[in-house]
PDB file of C-alpha atoms in Angstrom:
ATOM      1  CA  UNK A   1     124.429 121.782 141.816  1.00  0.00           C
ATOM      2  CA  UNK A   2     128.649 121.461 141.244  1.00  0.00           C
ATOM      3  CA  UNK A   3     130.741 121.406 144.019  1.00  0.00           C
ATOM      4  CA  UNK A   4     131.491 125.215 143.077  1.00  0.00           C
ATOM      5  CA  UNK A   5     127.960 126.448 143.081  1.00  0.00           C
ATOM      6  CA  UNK A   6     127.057 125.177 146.318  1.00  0.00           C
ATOM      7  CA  UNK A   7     130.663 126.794 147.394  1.00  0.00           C
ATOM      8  CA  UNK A   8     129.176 129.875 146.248  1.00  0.00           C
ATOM      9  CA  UNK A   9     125.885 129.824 148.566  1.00  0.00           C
ATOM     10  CA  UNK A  10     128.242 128.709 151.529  1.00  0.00           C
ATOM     11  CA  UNK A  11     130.351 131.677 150.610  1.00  0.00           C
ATOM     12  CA  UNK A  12     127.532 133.917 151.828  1.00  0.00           C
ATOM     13  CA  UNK A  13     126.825 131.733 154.757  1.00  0.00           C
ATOM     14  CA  UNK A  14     130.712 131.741 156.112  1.00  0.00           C
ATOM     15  CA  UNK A  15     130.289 135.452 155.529  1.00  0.00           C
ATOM     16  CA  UNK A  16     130.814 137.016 159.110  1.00  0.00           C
ATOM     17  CA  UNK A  17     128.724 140.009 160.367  1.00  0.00           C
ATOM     18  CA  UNK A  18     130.270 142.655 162.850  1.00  0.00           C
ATOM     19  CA  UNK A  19     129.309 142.491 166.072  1.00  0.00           C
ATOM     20  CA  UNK A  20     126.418 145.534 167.341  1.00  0.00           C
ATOM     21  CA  UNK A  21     127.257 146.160 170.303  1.00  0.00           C
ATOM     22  CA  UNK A  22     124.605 148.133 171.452  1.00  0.00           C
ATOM     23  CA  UNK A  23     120.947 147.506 171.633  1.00  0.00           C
ATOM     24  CA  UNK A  24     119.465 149.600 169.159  1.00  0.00           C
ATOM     25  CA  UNK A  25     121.997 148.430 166.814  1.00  0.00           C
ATOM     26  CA  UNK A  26     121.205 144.695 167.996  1.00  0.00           C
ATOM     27  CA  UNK A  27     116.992 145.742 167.225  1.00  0.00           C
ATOM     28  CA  UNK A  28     118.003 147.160 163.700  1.00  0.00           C
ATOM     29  CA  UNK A  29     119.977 143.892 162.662  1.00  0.00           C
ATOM     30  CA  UNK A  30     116.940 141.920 164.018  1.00  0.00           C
ATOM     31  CA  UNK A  31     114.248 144.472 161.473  1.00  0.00           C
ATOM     32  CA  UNK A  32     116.830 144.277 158.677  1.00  0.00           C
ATOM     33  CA  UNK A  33     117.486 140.907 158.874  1.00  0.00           C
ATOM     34  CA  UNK A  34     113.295 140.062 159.139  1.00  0.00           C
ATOM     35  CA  UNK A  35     113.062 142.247 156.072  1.00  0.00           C
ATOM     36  CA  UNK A  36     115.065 140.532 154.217  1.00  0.00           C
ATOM     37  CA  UNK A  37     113.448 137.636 154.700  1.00  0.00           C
ATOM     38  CA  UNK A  38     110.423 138.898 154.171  1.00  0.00           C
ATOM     39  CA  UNK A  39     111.687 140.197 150.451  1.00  0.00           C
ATOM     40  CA  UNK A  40     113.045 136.515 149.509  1.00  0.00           C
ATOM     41  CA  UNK A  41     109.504 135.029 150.216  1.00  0.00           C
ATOM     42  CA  UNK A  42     107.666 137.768 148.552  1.00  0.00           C
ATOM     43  CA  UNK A  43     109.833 137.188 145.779  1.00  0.00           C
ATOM     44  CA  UNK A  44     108.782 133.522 145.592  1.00  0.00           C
ATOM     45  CA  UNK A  45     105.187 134.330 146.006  1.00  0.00           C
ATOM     46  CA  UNK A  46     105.255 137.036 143.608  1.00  0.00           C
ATOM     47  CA  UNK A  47     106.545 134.994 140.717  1.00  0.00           C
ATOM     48  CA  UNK A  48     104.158 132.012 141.387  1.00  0.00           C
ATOM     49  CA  UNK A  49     101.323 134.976 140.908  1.00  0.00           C
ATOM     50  CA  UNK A  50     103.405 136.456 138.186  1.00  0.00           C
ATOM     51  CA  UNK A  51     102.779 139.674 139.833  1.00  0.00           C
ATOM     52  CA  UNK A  52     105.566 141.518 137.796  1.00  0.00           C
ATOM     53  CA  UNK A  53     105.027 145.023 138.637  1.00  0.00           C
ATOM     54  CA  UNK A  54     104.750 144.701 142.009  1.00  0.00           C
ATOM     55  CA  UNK A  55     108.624 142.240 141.914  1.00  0.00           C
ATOM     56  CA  UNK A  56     109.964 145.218 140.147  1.00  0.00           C
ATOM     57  CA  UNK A  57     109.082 147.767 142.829  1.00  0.00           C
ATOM     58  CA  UNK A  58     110.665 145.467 145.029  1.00  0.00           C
ATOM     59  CA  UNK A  59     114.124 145.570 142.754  1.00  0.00           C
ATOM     60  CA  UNK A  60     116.534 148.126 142.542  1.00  0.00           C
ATOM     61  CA  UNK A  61     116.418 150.436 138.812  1.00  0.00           C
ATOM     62  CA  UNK A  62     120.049 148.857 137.991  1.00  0.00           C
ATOM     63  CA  UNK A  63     119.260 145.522 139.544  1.00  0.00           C
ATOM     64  CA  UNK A  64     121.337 142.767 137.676  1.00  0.00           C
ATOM     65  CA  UNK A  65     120.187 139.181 137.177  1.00  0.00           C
ATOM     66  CA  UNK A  66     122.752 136.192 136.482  1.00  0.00           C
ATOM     67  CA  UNK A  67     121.339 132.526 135.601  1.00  0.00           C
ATOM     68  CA  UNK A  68     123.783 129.838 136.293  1.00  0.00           C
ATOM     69  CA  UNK A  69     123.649 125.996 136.691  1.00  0.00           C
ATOM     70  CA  UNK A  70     122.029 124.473 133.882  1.00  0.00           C
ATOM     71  CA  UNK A  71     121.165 128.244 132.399  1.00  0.00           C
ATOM     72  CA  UNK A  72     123.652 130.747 130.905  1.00  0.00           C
ATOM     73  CA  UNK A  73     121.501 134.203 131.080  1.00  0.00           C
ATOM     74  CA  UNK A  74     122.995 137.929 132.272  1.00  0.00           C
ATOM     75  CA  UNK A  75     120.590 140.587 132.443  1.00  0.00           C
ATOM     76  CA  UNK A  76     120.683 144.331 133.737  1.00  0.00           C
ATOM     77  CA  UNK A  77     117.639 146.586 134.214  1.00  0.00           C
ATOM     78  CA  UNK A  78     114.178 146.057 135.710  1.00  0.00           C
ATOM     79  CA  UNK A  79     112.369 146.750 132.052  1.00  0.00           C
ATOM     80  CA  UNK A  80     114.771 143.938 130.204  1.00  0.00           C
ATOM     81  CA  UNK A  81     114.125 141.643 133.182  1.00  0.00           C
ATOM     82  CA  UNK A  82     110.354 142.345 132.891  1.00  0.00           C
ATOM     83  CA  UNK A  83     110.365 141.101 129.046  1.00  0.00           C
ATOM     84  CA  UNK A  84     112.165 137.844 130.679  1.00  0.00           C
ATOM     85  CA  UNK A  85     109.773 137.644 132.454  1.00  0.00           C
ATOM     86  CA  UNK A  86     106.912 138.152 130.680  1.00  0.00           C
ATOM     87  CA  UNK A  87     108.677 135.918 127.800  1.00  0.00           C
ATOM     88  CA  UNK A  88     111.068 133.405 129.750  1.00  0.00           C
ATOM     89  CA  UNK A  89     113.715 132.740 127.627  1.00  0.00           C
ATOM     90  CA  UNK A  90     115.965 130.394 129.407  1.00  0.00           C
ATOM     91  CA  UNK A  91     118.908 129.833 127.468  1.00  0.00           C
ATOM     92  CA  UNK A  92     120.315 126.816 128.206  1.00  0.00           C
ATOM     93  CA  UNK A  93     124.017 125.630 129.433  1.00  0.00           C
ATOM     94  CA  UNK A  94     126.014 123.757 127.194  1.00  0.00           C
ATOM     95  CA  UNK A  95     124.812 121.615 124.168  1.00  0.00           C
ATOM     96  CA  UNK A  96     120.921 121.307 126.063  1.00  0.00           C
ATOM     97  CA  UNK A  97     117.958 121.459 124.283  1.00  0.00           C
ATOM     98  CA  UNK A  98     116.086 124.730 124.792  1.00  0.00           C
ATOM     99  CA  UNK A  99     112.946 124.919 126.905  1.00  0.00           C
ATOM    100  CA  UNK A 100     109.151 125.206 125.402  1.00  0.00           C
ATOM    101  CA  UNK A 101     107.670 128.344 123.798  1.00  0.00           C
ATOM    102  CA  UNK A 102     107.047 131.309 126.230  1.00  0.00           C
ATOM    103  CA  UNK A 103     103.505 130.470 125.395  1.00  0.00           C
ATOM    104  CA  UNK A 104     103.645 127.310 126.648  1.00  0.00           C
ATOM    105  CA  UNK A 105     105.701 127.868 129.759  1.00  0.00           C
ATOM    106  CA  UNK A 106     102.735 130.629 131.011  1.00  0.00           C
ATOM    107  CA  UNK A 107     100.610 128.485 131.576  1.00  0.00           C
ATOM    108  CA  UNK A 108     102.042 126.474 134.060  1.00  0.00           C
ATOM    109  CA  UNK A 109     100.839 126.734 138.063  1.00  0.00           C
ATOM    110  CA  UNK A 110     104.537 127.964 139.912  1.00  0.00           C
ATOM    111  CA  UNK A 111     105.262 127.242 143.638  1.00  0.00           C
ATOM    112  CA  UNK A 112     108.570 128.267 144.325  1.00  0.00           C
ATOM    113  CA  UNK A 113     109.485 126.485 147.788  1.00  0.00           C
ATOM    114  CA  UNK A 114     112.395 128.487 148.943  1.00  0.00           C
ATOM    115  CA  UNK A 115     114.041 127.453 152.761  1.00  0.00           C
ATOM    116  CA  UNK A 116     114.598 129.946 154.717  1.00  0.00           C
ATOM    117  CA  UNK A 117     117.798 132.009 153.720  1.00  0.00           C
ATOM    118  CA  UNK A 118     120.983 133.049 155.562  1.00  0.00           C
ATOM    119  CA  UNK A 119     121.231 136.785 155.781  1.00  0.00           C
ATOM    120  CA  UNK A 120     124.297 138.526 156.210  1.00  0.00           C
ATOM    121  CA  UNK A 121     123.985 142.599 156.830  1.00  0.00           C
ATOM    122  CA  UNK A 122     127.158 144.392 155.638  1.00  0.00           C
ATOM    123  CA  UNK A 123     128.879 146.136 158.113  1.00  0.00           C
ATOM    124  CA  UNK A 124     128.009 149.546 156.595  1.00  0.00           C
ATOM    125  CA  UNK A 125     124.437 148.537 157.538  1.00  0.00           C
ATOM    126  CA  UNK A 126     123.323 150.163 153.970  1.00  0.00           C
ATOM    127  CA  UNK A 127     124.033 146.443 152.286  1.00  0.00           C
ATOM    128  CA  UNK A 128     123.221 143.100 152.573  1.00  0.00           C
ATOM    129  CA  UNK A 129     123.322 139.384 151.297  1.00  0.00           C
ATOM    130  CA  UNK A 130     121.337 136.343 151.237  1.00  0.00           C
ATOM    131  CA  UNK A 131     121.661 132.531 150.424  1.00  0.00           C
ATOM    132  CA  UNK A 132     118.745 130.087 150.116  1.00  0.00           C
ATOM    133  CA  UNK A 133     117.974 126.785 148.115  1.00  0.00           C
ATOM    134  CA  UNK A 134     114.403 126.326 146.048  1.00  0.00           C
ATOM    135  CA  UNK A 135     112.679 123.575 144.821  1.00  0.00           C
ATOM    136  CA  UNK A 136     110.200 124.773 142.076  1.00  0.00           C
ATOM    137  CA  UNK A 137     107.466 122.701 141.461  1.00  0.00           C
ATOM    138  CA  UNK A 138     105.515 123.361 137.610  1.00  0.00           C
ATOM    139  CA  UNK A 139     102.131 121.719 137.253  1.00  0.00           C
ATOM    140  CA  UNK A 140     100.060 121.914 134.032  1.00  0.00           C
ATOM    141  CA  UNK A 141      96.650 120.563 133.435  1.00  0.00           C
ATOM    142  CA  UNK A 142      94.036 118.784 135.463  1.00  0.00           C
ATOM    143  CA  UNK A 143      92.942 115.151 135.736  1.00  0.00           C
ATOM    144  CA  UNK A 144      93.995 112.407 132.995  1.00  0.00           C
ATOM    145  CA  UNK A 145      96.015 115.470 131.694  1.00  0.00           C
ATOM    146  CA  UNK A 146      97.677 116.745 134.953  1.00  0.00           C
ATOM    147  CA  UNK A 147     101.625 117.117 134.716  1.00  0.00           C
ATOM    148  CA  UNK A 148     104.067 117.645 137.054  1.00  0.00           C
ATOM    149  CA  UNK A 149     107.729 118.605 137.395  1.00  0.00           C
ATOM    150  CA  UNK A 150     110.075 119.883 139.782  1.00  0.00           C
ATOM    151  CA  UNK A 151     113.816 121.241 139.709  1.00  0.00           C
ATOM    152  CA  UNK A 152     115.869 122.573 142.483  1.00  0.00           C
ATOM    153  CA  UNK A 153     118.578 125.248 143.100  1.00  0.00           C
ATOM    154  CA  UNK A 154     120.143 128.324 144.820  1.00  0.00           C
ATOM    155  CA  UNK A 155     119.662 132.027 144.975  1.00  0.00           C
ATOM    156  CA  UNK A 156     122.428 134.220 146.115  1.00  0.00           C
ATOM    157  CA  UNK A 157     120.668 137.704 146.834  1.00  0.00           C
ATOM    158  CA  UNK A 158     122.273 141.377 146.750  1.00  0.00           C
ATOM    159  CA  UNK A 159     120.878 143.627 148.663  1.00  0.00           C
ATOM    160  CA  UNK A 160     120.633 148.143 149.769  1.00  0.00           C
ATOM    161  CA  UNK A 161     118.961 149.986 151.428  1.00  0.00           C
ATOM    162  CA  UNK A 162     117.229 152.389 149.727  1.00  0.00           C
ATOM    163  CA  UNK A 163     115.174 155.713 151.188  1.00  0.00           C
ATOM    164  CA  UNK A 164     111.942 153.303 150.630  1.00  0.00           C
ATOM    165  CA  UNK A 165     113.485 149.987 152.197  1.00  0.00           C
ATOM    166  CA  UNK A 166     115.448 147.311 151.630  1.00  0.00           C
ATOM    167  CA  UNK A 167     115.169 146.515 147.485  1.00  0.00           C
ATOM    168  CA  UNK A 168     117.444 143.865 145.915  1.00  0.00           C
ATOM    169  CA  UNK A 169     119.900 145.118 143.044  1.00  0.00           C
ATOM    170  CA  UNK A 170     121.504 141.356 142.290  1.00  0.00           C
ATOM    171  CA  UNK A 171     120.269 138.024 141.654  1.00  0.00           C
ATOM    172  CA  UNK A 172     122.291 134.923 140.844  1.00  0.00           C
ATOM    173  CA  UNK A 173     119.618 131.680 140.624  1.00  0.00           C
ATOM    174  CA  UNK A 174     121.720 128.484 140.249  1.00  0.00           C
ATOM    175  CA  UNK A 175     119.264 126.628 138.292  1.00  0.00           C
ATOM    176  CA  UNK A 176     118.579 123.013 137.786  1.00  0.00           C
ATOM    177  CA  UNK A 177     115.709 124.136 135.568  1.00  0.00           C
ATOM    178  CA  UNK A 178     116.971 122.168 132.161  1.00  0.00           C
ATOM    179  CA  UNK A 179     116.349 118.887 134.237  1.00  0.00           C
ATOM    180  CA  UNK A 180     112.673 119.924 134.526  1.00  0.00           C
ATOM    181  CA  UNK A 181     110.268 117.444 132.169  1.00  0.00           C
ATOM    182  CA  UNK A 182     108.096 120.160 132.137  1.00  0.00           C
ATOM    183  CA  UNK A 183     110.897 122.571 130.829  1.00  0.00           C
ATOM    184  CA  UNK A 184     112.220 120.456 128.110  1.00  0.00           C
ATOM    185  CA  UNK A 185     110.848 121.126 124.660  1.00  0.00           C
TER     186      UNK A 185
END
């Protein structure tokens, strides 16, 4: 990541929250922040068992996507993001060469490895933020044919609360992906 990416994900980290002064307010900021949590690792998870429904219900209906780092990619909706996802495009940054077929790519194993993020509730309690860092780790094949690559990289998070929860409604993955063997073509 550029000196200005990882000044993004500390943006979120400087990023003070008001004081609650009282206890139940002190509890809710405690359940918010644990759900929030709770969201980013599902999120992981979910993608590694490309579980896309089940993501989607977890995303706002004018959630917005940005890919950064070595990937240029804005998307808004959850039924455009679910074609992404179903079809990864990854369009690269710069003069890169583009990754493999969506064929190709669906077949590897996932294990997104994502440290545990810094949340930040918004004073309005009804909005939130989160930073973490990944490592994704791609494996294809087994025995003499077994492959392996990794890539690393930040989320930055948007969050509301919704009637049914907490749901996110941004996304911005800084993405080392392009320097992924397993991602090259």
């Amino acid at each position: 990541m550029t000196d200005d990416e990882i000044a993004l994900l500390l943006d979120v980290v400087r990023t003070p929250e008001a004081p609650r002064l009282s206890l139940e307010e002190r509890l809710q900021l405690m359940e918010d922040h644990r759900s929030i949590v709770d969201l980013v690792m599902a999120y992981g998870w979910l993608c590694d068992a490309r579980r896309w429904d089940e993501l989607l219900d977890l995303y706002t209906d004018d959630f917005e996507r940005v890919l950064a780092g070595t990937l240029v990619e804005r998307v808004s909706g959850k039924e455009k993001l679910r074609a992404l996802y179903e079809a990864p495009a990854l369009p690269r940054a710069g003069d890169r060469d583009g990754p493999p077929a969506a064929s190709q790519l669906n077949t590897y194993e996932l294990r997104h490895m994502i440290h545990p993020p810094v949340v930040r509730i918004g004073d309005d309690g009804a909005s939130a933020v989160a930073a973490a860092v990944y490592s994704l780790v791609a494996s294809s094949g087994d025995g003499a044919d077994f492959r392996k690559g990794d890539h690393q990289g930040g989320y930055i998070f948007g969050f509301r609360r919704e009637p049914v929860g907490w749901r996110f409604c941004t996304m911005t993955v800084i993405s080392e992906n392009a320097r992924n063997p397993l991602f090259q073509a």
